[in-house]
Coordinates of C-alpha atoms in Angstrom, one line a residue:
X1 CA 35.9 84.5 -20.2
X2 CA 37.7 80.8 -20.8
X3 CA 41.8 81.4 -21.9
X4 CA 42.0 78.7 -24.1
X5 CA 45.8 76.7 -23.7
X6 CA 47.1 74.1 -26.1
X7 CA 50.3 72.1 -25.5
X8 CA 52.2 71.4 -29.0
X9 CA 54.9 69.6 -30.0
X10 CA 55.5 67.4 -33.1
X11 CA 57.8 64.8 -31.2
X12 CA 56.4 62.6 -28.3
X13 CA 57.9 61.5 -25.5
X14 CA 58.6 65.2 -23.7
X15 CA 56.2 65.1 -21.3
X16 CA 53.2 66.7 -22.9
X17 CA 49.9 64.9 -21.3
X18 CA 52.0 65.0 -18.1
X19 CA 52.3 69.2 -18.4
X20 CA 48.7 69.6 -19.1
X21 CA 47.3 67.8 -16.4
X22 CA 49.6 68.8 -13.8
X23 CA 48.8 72.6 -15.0
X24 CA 44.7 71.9 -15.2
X25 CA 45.7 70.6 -11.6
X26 CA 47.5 73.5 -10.2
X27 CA 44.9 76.0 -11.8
X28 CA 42.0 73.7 -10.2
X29 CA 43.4 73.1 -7.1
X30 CA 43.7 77.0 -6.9
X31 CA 40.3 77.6 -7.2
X32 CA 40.2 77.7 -11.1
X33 CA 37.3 75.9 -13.0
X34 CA 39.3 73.9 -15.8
X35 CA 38.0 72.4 -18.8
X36 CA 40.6 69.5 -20.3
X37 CA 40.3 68.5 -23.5
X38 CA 42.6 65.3 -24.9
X39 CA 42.9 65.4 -28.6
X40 CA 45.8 62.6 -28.6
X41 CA 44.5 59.2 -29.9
X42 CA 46.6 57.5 -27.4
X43 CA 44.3 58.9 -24.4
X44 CA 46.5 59.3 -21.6
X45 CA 45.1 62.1 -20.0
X46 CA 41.8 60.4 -20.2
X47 CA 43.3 57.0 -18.7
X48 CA 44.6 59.7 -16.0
X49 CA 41.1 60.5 -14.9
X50 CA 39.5 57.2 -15.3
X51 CA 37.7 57.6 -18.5
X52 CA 39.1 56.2 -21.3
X53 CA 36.1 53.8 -22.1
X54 CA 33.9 57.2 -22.5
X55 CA 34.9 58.6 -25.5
X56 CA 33.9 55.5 -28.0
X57 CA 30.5 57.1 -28.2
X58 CA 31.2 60.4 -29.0
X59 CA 30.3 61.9 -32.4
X60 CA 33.5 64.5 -32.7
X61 CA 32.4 65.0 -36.1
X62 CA 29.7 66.9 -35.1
X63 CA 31.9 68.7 -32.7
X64 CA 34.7 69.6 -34.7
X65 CA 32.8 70.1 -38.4
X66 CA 29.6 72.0 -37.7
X67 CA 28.5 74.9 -35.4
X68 CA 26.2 74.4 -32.7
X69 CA 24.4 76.8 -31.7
X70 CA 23.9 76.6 -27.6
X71 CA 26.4 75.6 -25.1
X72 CA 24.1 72.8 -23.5
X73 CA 25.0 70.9 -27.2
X74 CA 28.7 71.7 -26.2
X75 CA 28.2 70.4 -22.7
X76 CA 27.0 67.3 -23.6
X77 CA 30.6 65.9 -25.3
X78 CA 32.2 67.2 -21.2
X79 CA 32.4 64.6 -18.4
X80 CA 33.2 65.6 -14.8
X81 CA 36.0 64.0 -13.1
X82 CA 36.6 63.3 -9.2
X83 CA 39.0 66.0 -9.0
X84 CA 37.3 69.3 -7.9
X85 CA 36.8 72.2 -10.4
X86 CA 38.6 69.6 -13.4
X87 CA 36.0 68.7 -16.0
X88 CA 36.8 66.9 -19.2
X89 CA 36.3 66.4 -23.0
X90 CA 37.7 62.9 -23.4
X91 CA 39.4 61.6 -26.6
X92 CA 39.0 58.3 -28.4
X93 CA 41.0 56.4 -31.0
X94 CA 38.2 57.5 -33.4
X95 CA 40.3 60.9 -33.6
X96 CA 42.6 59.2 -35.9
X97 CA 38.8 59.1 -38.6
X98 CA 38.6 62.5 -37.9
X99 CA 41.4 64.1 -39.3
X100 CA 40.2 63.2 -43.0
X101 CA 36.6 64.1 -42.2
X102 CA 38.1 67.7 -41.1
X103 CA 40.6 67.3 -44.2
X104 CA 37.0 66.5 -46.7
X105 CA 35.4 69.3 -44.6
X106 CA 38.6 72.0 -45.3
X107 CA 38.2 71.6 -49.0
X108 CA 34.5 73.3 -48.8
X109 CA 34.4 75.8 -46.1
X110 CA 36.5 76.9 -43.2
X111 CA 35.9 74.1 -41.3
X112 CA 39.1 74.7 -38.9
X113 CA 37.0 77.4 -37.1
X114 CA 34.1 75.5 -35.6
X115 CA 35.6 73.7 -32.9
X116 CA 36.6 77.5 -32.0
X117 CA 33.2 79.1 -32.2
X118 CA 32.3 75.7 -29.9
X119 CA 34.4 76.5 -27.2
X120 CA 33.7 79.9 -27.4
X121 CA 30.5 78.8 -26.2
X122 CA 31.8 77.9 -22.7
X123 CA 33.5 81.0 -21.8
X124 CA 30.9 81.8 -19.2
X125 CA 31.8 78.3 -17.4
X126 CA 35.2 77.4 -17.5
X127 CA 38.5 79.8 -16.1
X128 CA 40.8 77.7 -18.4
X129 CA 40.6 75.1 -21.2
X130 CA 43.5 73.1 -21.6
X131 CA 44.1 71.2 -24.9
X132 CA 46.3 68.2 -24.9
X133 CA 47.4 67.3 -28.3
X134 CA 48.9 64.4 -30.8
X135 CA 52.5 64.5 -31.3
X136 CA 51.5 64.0 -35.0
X137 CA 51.0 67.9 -36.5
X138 CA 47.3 66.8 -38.3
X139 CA 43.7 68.6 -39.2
X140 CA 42.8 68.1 -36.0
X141 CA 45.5 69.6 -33.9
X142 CA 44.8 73.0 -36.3
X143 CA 41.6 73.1 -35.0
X144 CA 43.1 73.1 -31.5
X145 CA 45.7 76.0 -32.7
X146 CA 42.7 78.3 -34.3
X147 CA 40.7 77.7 -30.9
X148 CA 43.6 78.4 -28.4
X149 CA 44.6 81.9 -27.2
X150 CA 48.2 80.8 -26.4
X151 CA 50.5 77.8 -27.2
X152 CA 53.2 76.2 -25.2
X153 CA 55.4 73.7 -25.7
X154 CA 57.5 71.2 -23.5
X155 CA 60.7 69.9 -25.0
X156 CA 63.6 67.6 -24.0
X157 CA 67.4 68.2 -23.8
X158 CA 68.3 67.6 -27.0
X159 CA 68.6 68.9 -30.6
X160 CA 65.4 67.2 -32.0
X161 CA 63.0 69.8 -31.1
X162 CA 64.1 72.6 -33.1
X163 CA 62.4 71.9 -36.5
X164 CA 59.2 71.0 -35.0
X165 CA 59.2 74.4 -33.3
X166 CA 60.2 76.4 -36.3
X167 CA 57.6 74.6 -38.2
X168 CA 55.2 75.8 -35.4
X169 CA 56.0 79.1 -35.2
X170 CA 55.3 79.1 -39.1
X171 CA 51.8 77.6 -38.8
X172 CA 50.5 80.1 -36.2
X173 CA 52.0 82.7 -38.3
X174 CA 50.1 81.2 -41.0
X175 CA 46.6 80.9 -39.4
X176 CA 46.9 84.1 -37.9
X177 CA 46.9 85.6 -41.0
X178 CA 44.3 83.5 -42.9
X179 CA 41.6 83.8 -40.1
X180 CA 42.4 86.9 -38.5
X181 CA 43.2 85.2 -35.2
X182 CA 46.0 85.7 -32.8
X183 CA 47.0 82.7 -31.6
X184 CA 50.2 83.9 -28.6
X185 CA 53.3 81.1 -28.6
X186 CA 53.6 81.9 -25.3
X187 CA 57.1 80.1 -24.9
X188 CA 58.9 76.5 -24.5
X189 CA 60.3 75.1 -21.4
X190 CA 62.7 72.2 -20.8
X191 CA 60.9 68.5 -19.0
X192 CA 62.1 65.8 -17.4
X193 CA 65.8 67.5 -17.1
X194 CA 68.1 65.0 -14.9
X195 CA 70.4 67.6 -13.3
X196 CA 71.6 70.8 -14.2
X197 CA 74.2 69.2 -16.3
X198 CA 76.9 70.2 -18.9
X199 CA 74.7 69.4 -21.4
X200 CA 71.5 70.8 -19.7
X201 CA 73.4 74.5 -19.4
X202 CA 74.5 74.0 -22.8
X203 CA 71.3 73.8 -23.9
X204 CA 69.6 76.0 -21.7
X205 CA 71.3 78.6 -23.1
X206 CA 71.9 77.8 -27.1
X207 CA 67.6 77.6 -26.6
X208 CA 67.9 81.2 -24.4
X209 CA 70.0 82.5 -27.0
X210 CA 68.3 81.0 -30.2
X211 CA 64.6 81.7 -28.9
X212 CA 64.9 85.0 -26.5
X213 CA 61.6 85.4 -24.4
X214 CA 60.0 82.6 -26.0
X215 CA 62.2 79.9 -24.4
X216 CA 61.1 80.1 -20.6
X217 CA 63.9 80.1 -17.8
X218 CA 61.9 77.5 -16.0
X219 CA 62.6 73.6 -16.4
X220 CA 61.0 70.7 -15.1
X221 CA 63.2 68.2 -12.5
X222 CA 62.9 64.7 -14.0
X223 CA 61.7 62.5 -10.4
X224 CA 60.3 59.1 -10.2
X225 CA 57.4 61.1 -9.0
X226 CA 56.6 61.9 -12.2
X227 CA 56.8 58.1 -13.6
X228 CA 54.9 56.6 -10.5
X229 CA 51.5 59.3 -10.5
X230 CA 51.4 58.6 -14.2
X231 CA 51.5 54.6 -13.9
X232 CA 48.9 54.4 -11.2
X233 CA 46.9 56.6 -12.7
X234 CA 47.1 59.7 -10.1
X235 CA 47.6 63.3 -10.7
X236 CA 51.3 64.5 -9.2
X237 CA 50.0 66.9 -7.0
X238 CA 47.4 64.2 -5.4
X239 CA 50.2 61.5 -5.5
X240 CA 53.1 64.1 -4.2
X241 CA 52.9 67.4 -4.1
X242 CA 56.6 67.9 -2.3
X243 CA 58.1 66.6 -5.3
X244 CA 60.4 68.8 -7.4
X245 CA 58.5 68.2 -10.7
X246 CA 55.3 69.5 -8.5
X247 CA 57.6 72.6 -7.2
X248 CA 58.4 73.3 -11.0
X249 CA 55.4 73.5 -12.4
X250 CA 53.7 75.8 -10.0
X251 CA 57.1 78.0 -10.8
X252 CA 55.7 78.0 -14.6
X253 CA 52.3 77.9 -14.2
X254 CA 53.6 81.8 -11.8
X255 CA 55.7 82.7 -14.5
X256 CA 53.0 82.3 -17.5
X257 CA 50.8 84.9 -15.4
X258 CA 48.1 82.2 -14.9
X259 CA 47.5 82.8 -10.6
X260 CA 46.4 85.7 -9.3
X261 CA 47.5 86.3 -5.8
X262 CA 44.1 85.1 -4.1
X263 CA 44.2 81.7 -6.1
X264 CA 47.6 81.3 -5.0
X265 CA 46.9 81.3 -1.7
X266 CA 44.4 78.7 -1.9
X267 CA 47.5 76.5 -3.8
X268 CA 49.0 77.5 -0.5
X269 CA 46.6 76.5 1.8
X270 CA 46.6 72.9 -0.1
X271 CA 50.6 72.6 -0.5
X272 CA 50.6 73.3 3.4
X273 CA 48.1 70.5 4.1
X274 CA 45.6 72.9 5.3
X275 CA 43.3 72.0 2.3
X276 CA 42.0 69.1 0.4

């Protein structure tokens, strides 16, 4: 049965396509079967994996407003990639159409819950889905809420995220209540933090206060790691796997509960050069 993962937040720039494929990453390398799905117009987990030319041709129309009725339909949107056990359902400017298709759609039927019963058609073939999603809260990234079973969300040091998280915690509220769902925020955690510095601890713990168990005690080292997979196009565990930002996000990925003991020894085997 597929867990279905969306990474959220309304302000860009915090590290969000760089969380969800180093995740889908750690979970594959493990011995997981991942499905990623980029939502975000801006396509940079599909530049990631090479296939940002292959979502022009997709009709996410059909995807997103009707409901199909076999997975092989489903299948048929999924590329594979070159990275064992990591699969993926590519995005495409033409997202930015969508929305008011799924907007049009919302006024006639519940339209927000077909991408959900789509997915729901892959559970037999995928461990994890992983949704990356627009910055910009939209139609289409309530679709990705109403088919996800938790949401997490990567933010910066700073003040800037709090609104956008409140208004989050009010929209699952919401759908959970008009569709009978229960969509888990599964927590926050701090990216691309340069040092535990004053202002770091500061707010570290205003979130940990503010948030309780929903703010996760794990952050994410900013390296030029990070910065240098990303520009040429290489997941951080392929380009360095030593790096702290790799370290941390195995840490979280632990912490959410996502590894069971045997995967994690396969991640072992891997971090220790004993497998590919």
């Amino acid at each position: 049965m597929s867990e279905v993962i969306s990474l959220i937040n309304e302000k860009g720039g915090v590290g969000k396509s760089s969380s969800a494929i180093t995740i889908a990453q750690i979970l594959s390398i493990s011995g997981y079967s991942i499905l990623l799905i980029d939502l975000d117009p801006q396509m940079n987990t599909s530049k990631m994996f090479g296939k940002s030319e292959e979502g022009k041709d997709i009709d996410y129309e059909q995807l997103f407003c009707s409901k199909f009725d076999d997975k092989a339909t489903v299948m048929n949107y999924i590329s594979t990639t070159d990275y064992e056990n990591i699969s993926i359902l590519c995005a495409s400017r033409e997202l930015n159409n969508l929305i008011y298709k799924i907007y049009d759609e919302s006024k006639e039927s519940n339209v927000e819950l077909c991408f959900k019963h789509n997915l729901s058609l892959l559970k037999d073939d995928f461990d994890y889905i992983i949704i990356d999603n627009s910055p910009f809260k939209s139609y289409l990234t309530t679709c990705a809420m109403c088919a996800s079973n938790k949401i997490i969300t990567p933010i910066c040091v700073d003040n800037f995220s709090y609104d956008g998280l409140m208004s989050l915690f009010d929209t699952i509220e919401d759908l959970n209540a008009k569709y009978a769902l229960s969509i888990e925020f599964a927590g926050m955690f701090m990216t691309r933090v340069a040092g535990r510095t004053t202002l770091y601890k500061q707010m570290f713990e205003s979130y940990e206060n503010m948030f309780g168990d929903k703010f996760l005690p794990v952050s994410i080292r900013n390296c030029i790691a990070v910065n240098e997979s990303n520009t040429l196009f290489e997941p951080l565990l392929t380009y360095d796997k030593r790096s702290t930002a790799a370290q941390d996000y195995i840490e979280l990925v632990n912490y959410l509960g996502l590894m069971d003991n045997k995967h994690y020894r396969e991640l072992a085997k891997y971090l220790k050069g004993e497998k590919k």
